[in-house]
CSV table of C-alpha atoms and ligand atoms in Angstrom, one decimal:
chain,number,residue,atom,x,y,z
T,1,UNK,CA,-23.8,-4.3,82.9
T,2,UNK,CA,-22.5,-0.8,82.5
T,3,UNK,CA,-23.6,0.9,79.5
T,4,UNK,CA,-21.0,1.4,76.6
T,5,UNK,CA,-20.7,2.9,73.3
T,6,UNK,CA,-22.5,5.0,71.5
T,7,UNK,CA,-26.4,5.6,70.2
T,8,UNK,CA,-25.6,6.7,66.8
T,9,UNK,CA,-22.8,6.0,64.4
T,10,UNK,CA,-22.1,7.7,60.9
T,11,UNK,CA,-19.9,5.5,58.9
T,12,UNK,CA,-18.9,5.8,54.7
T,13,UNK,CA,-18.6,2.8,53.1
T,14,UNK,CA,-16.7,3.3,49.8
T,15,UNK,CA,-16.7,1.8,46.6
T,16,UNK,CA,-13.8,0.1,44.6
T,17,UNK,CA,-12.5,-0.1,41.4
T,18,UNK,CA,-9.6,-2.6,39.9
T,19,UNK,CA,-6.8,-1.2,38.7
T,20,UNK,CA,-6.2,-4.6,37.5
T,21,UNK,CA,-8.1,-7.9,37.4
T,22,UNK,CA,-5.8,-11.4,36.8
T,23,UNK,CA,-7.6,-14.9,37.2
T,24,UNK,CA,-5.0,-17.1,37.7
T,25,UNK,CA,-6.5,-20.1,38.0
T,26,UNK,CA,-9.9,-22.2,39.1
T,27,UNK,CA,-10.3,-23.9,42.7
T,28,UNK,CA,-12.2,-26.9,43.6
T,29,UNK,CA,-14.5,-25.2,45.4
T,30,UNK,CA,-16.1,-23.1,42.5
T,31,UNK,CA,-14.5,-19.8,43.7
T,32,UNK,CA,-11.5,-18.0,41.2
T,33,UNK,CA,-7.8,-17.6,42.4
T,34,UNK,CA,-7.7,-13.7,41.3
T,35,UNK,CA,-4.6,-11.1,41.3
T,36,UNK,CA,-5.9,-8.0,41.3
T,37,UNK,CA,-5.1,-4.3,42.4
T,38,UNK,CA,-8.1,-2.8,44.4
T,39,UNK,CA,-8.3,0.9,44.5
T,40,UNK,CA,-10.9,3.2,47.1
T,41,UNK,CA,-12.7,5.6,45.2
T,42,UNK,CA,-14.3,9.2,46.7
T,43,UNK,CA,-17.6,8.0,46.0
T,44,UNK,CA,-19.5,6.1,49.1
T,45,UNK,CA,-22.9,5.0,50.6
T,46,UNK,CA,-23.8,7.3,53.7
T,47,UNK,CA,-24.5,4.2,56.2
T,48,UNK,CA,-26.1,5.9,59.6
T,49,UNK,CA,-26.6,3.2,62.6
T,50,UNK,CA,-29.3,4.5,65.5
T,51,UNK,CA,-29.2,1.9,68.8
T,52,UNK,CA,-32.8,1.2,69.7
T,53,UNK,CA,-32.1,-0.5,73.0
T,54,UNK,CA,-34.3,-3.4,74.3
T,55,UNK,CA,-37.8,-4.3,73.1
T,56,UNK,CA,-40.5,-4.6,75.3
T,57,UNK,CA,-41.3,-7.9,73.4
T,58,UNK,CA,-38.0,-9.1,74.0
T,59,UNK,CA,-37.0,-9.6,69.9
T,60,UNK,CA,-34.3,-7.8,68.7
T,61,UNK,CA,-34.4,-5.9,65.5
T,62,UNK,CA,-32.4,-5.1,62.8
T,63,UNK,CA,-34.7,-2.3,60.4
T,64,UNK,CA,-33.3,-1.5,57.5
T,65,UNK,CA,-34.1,1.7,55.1
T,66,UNK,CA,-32.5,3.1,52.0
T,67,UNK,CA,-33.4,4.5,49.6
T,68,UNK,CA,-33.6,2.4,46.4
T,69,UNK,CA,-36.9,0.9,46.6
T,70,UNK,CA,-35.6,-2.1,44.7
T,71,UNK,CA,-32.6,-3.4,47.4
T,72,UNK,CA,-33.6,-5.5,50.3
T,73,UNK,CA,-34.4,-4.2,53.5
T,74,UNK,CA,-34.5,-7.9,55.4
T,75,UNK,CA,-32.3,-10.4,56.3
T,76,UNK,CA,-31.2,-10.3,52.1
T,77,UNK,CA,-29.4,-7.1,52.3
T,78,UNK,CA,-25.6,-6.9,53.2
T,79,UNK,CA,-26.3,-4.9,56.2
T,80,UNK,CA,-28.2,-7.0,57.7
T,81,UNK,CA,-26.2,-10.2,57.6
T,82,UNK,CA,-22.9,-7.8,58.8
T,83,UNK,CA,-24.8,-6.7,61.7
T,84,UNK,CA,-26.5,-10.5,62.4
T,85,UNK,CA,-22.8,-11.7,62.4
T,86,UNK,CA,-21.3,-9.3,64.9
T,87,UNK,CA,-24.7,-9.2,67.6
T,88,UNK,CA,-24.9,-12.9,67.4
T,89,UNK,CA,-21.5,-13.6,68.3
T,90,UNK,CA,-21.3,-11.0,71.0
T,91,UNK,CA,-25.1,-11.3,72.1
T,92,UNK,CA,-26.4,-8.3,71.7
T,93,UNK,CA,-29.9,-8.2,72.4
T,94,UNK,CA,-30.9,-4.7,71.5
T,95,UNK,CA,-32.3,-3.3,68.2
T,96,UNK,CA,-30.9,-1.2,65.7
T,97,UNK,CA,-32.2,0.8,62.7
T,98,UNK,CA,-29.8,0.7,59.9
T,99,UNK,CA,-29.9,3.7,57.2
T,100,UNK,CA,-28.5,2.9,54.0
T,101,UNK,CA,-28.1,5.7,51.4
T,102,UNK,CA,-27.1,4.3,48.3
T,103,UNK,CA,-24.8,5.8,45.9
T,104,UNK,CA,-22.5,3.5,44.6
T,105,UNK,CA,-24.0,1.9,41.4
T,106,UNK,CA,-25.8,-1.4,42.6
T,107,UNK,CA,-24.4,-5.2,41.1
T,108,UNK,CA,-22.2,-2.9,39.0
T,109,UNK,CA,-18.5,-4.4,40.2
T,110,UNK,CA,-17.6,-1.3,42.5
T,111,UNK,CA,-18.4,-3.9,45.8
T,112,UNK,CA,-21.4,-1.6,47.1
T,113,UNK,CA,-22.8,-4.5,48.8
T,114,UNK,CA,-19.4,-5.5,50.1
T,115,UNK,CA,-18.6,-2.3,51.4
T,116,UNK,CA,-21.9,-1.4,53.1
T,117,UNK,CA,-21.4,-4.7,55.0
T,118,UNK,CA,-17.9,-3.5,56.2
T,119,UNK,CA,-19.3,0.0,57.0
T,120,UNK,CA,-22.0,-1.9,59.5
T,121,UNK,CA,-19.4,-3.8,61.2
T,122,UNK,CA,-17.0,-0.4,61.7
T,123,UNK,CA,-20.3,1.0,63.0
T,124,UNK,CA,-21.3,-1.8,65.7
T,125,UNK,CA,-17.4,-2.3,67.1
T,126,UNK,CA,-17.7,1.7,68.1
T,127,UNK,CA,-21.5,1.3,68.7
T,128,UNK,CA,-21.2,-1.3,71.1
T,129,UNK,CA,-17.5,-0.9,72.3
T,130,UNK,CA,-16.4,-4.8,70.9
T,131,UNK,CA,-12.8,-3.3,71.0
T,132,UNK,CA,-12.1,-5.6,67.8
T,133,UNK,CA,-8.9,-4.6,65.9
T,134,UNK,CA,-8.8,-4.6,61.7
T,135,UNK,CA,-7.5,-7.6,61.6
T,136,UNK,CA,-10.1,-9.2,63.7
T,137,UNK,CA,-12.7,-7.0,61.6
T,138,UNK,CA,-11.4,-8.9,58.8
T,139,UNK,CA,-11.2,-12.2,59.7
T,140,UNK,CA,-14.9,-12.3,60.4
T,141,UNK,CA,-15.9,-9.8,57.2
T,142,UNK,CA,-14.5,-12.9,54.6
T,143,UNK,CA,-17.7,-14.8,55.8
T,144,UNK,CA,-20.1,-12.5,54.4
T,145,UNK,CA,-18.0,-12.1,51.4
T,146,UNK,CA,-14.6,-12.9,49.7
T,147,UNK,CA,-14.4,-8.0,49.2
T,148,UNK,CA,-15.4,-7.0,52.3
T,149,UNK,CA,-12.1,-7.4,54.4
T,150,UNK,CA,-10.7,-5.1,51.6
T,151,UNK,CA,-13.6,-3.0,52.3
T,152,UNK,CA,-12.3,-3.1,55.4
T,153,UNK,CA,-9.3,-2.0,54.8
T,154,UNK,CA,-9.9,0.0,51.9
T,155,UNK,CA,-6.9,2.1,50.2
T,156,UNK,CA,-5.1,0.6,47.3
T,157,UNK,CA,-4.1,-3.1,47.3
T,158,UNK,CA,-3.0,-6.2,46.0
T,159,UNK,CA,-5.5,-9.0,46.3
T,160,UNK,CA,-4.8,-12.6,46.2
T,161,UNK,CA,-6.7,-16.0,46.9
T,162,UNK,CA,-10.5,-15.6,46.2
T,163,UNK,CA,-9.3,-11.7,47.0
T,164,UNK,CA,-9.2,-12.1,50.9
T,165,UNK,CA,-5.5,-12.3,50.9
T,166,UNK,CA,-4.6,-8.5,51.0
T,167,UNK,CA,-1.1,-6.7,50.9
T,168,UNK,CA,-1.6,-2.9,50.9
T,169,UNK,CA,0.5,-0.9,48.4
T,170,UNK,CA,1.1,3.3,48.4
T,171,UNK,CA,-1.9,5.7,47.7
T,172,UNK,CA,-1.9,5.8,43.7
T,173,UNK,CA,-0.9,9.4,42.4
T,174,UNK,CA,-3.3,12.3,42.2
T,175,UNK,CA,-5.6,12.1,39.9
T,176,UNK,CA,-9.6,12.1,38.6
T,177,UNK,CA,-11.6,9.1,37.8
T,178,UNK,CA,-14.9,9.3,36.4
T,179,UNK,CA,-17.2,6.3,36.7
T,180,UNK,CA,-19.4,5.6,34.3
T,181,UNK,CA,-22.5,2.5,34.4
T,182,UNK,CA,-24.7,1.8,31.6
T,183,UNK,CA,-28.7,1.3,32.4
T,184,UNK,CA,-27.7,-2.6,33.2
T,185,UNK,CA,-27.2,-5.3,35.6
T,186,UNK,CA,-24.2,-7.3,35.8
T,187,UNK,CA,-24.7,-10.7,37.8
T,188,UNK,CA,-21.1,-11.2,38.9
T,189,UNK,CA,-21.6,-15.0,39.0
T,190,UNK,CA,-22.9,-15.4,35.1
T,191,UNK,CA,-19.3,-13.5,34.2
T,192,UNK,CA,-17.1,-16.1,35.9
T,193,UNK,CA,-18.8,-19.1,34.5
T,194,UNK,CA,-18.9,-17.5,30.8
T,195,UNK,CA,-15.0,-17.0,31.9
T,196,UNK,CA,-12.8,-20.1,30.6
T,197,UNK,CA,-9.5,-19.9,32.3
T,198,UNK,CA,-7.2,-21.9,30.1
T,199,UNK,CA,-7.8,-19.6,27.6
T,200,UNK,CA,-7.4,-16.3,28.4
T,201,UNK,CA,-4.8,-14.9,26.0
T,202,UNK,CA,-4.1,-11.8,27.2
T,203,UNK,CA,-3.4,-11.5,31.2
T,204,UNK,CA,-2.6,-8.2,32.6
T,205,UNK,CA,1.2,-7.6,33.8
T,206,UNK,CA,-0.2,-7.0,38.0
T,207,UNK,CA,3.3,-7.2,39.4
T,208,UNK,CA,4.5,-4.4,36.6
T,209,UNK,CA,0.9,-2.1,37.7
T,210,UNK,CA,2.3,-2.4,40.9
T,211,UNK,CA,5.9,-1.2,40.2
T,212,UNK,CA,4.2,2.2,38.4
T,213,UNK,CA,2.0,2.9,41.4
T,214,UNK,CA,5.4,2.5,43.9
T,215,UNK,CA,7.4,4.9,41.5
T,216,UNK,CA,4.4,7.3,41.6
T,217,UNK,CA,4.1,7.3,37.4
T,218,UNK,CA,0.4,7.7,36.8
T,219,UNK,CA,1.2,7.3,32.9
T,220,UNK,CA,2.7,4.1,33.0
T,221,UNK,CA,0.6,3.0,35.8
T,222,UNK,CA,-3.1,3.9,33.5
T,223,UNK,CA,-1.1,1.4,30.9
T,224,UNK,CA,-0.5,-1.2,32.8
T,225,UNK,CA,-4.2,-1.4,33.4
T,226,UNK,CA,-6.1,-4.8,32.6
T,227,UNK,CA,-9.1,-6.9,33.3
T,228,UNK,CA,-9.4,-10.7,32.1
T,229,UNK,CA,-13.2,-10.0,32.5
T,230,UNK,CA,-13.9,-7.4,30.8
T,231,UNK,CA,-13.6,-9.5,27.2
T,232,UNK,CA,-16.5,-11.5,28.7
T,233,UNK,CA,-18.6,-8.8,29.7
T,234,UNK,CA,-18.4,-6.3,26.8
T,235,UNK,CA,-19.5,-9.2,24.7
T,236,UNK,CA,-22.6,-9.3,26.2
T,237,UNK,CA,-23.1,-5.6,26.7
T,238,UNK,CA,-20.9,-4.4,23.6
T,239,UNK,CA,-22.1,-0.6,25.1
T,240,UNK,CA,-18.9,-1.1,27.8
T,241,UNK,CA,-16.9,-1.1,24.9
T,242,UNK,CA,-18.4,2.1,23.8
T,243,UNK,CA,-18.6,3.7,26.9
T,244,UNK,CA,-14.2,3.2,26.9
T,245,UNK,CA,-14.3,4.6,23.7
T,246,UNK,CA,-16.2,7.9,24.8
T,247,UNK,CA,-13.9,7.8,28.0
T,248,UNK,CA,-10.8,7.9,25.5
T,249,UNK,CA,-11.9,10.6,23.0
T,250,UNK,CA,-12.9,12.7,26.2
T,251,UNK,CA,-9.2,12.9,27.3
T,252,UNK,CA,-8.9,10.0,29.9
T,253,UNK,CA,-5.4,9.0,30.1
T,254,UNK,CA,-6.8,4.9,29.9
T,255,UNK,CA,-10.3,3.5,30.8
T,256,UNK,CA,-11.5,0.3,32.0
T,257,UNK,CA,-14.2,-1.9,33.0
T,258,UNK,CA,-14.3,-2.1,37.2
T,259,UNK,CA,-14.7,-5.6,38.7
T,260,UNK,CA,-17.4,-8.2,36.4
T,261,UNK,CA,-18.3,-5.0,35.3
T,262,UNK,CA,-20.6,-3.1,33.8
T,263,UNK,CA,-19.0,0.3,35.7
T,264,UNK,CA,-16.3,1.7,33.2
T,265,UNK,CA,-14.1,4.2,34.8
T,266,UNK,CA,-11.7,6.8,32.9
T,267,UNK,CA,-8.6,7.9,35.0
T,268,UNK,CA,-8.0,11.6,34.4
T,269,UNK,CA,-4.5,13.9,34.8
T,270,UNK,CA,-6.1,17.4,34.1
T,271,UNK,CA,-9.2,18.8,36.5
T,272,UNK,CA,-10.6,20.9,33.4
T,273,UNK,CA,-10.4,18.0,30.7
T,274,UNK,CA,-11.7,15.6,33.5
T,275,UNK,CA,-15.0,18.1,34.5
T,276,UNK,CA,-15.8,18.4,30.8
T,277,UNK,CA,-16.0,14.9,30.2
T,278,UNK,CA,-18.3,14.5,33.0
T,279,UNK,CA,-20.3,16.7,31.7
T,280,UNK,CA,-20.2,15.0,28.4
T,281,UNK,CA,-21.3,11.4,30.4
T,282,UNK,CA,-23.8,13.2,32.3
T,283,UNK,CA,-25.1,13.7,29.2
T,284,UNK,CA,-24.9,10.7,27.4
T,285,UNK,CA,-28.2,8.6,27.3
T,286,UNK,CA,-26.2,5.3,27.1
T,287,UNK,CA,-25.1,6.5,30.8
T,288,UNK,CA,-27.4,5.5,33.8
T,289,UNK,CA,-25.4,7.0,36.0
T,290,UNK,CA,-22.0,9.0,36.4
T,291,UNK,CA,-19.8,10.5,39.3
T,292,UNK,CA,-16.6,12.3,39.2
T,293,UNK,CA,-14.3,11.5,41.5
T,294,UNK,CA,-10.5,10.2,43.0
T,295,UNK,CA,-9.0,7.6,44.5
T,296,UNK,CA,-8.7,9.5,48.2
T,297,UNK,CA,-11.0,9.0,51.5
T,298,UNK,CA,-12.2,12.7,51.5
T,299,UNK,CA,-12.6,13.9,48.0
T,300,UNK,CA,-16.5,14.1,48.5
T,301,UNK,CA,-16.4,17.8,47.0
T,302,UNK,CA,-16.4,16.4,43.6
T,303,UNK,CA,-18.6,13.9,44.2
T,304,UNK,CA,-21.3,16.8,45.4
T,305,UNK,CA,-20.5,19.1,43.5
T,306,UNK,CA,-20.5,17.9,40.1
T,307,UNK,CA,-23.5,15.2,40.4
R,1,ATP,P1,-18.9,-6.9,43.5
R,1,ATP,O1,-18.1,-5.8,42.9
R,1,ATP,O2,-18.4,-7.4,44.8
R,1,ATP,O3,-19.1,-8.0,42.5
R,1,ATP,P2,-21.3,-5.8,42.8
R,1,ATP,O4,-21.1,-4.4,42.6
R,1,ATP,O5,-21.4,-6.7,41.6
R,1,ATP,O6,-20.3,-6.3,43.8
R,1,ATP,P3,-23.4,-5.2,44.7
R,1,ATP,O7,-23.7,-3.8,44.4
R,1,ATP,O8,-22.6,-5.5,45.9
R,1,ATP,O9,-22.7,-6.0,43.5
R,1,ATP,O10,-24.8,-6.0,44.8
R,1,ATP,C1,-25.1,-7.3,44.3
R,1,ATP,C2,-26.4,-7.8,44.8
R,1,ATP,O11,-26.4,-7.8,46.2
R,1,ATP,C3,-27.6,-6.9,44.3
R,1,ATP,O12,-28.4,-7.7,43.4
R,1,ATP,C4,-28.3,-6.6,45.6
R,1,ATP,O13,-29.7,-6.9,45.5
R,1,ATP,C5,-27.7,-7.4,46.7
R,1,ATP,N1,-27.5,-6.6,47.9
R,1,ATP,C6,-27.7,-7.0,49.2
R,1,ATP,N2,-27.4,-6.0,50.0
R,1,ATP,C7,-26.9,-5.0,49.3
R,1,ATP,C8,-26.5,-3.7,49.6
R,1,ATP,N3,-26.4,-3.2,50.9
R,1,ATP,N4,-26.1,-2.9,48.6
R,1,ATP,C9,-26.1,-3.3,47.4
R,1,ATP,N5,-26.6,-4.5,47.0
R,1,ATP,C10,-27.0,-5.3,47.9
């Protein structure tokens, strides 16, 4: 067969946050009927994908490395599965060494896992020349997990369904969005079943959010902001709660809890106000970690810069 592709592939897989978070409803299945508004943020994992060709012992490989001791480097990790997916259906025998270096805050509701898994399949249809389209990207991505077809896609956009079912809407407007996660794990699972549906009082107005990102009003889009999960979380870990305050007396315009949480982002107008409250985070002890950054593909000069 002639040889196609490429031996090495660079992709960024970048986090989310939710600009809103609805749970309309529970399935059969287990799973959650969400409505939410998924927004890219600057911040990403560096996923680098070397072609090792055939082994000599005829096994293929998939090696994974990254840099948090504590993730999975085996069949466990994200990566892996994405990659097992797209060699086993198109049978390719050779190995691959995956590098994984981890940025986005781990089981922290920003979809690291998600995304890396969406960066490995990017990676592999250039790699290997599979000539699969986004949509066909996609299709397969919602069996490794109900984000990673938005991590596909990525940009901002309505998700529906278990969140597979995406409609993309405009870029949101300029602006700076610090993230913000406390030293603790969230198990996304543990805050859906502590979630009781028929009682949520309060549910955030998604179709309204939507309206303020099409006219472009960052104002009226930070408060229409809203997340039936976050009532859930915070009680747990009342620090969230804290963390919005901080957010708030720093000069964010509205802050919020991303995904099952525990990452709290701020969304800033002013570049000055918004580097100054980073600062402030950075050094905050109730902050594990912190990044400044926006909603755009390329905005890694404040992710750099200021970490
Ligand atoms: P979501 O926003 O989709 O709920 P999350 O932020 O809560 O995602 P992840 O960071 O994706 O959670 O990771 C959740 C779990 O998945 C972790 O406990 C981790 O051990 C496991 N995991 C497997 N592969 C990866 C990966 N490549 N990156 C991060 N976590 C991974």
């Amino acid at each position: 067969m002639e040889e196609k592709g490429y031996d090495f592939v660079r992709v960024r897989a970048h986090g989310k946050i939710n600009l809103g978070l609805d749970v309309i409803g529970k399935r059969e299945d287990g799973y959650h009927n969400v409505k939410m508004i998924m927004q890219q943020v600057g911040l990403y994992d560096g996923i680098d994908i070397k072609r090792l060709g055939l082994c000599t012992d005829g096994k293929r490989y998939i090696d994974i490395e990254t840099n948090l001791r504590y993730l999975p480097v085996n069949e466990n990790n994200l990566a892996y599965k994405a990659a097992t997916l797209l060699m086993d259906e198109f049978d390719i025998q050779e190995s691959i060494h995956i590098k994984i270096k981890k940025l986005i805050p781990v089981a922290a509701g920003m979809a690291g896992g998600s995304s890396d898994a969406a960066a490995v399949m990017k990676g592999l249809n250039r790699m290997f020349g599979l000539r699969l389209s986004k949509k066909e990207l996609m299709e397969r991505g919602v069996k490794l997990g109900a984000d990673v077809p938005y991590c596909i896609m990525g940009g901002t956009a309505l998700a529906e369904g278990i969140g597979d079912i995406l409609t993309p809407i405009r870029d949101i407007p300029p602006c700076y969005i610090i993230l913000a996660k406390p030293g603790i794990n969230v198990s996304t699972k543990v805050v859906y079943s502590e979630l009781n549906v028929d009682k949520i009082e309060n549910h955030p107005d998604i179709d309204g959010l939507i309206r303020c990102i099409q006219i472009n009003d960052l104002h009226a889009m930070t408060k229409k902001m809203g997340n039936v999960l976050e009532e859930v979380t915070e009680k747990m870990y009342p620090v969230i709660k804290e963390i919005k305050q901080t957010m708030l007396s720093l000069g964010a315009i509205n802050s919020l809890m991303s995904g099952s949480g525990p990452t709290v982002f701020g969304i800033f107008d002013e570049k000055d106000t918004a580097k100054q409250a980073y600062d402030s985070l950075k050094a905050d002890e109730r902050c594990r970690q912190v990044y400044i950054t926006d909603g755009g593909l390329s905005n890694e000069r404040y992710q750099f810069k200021y970490q």
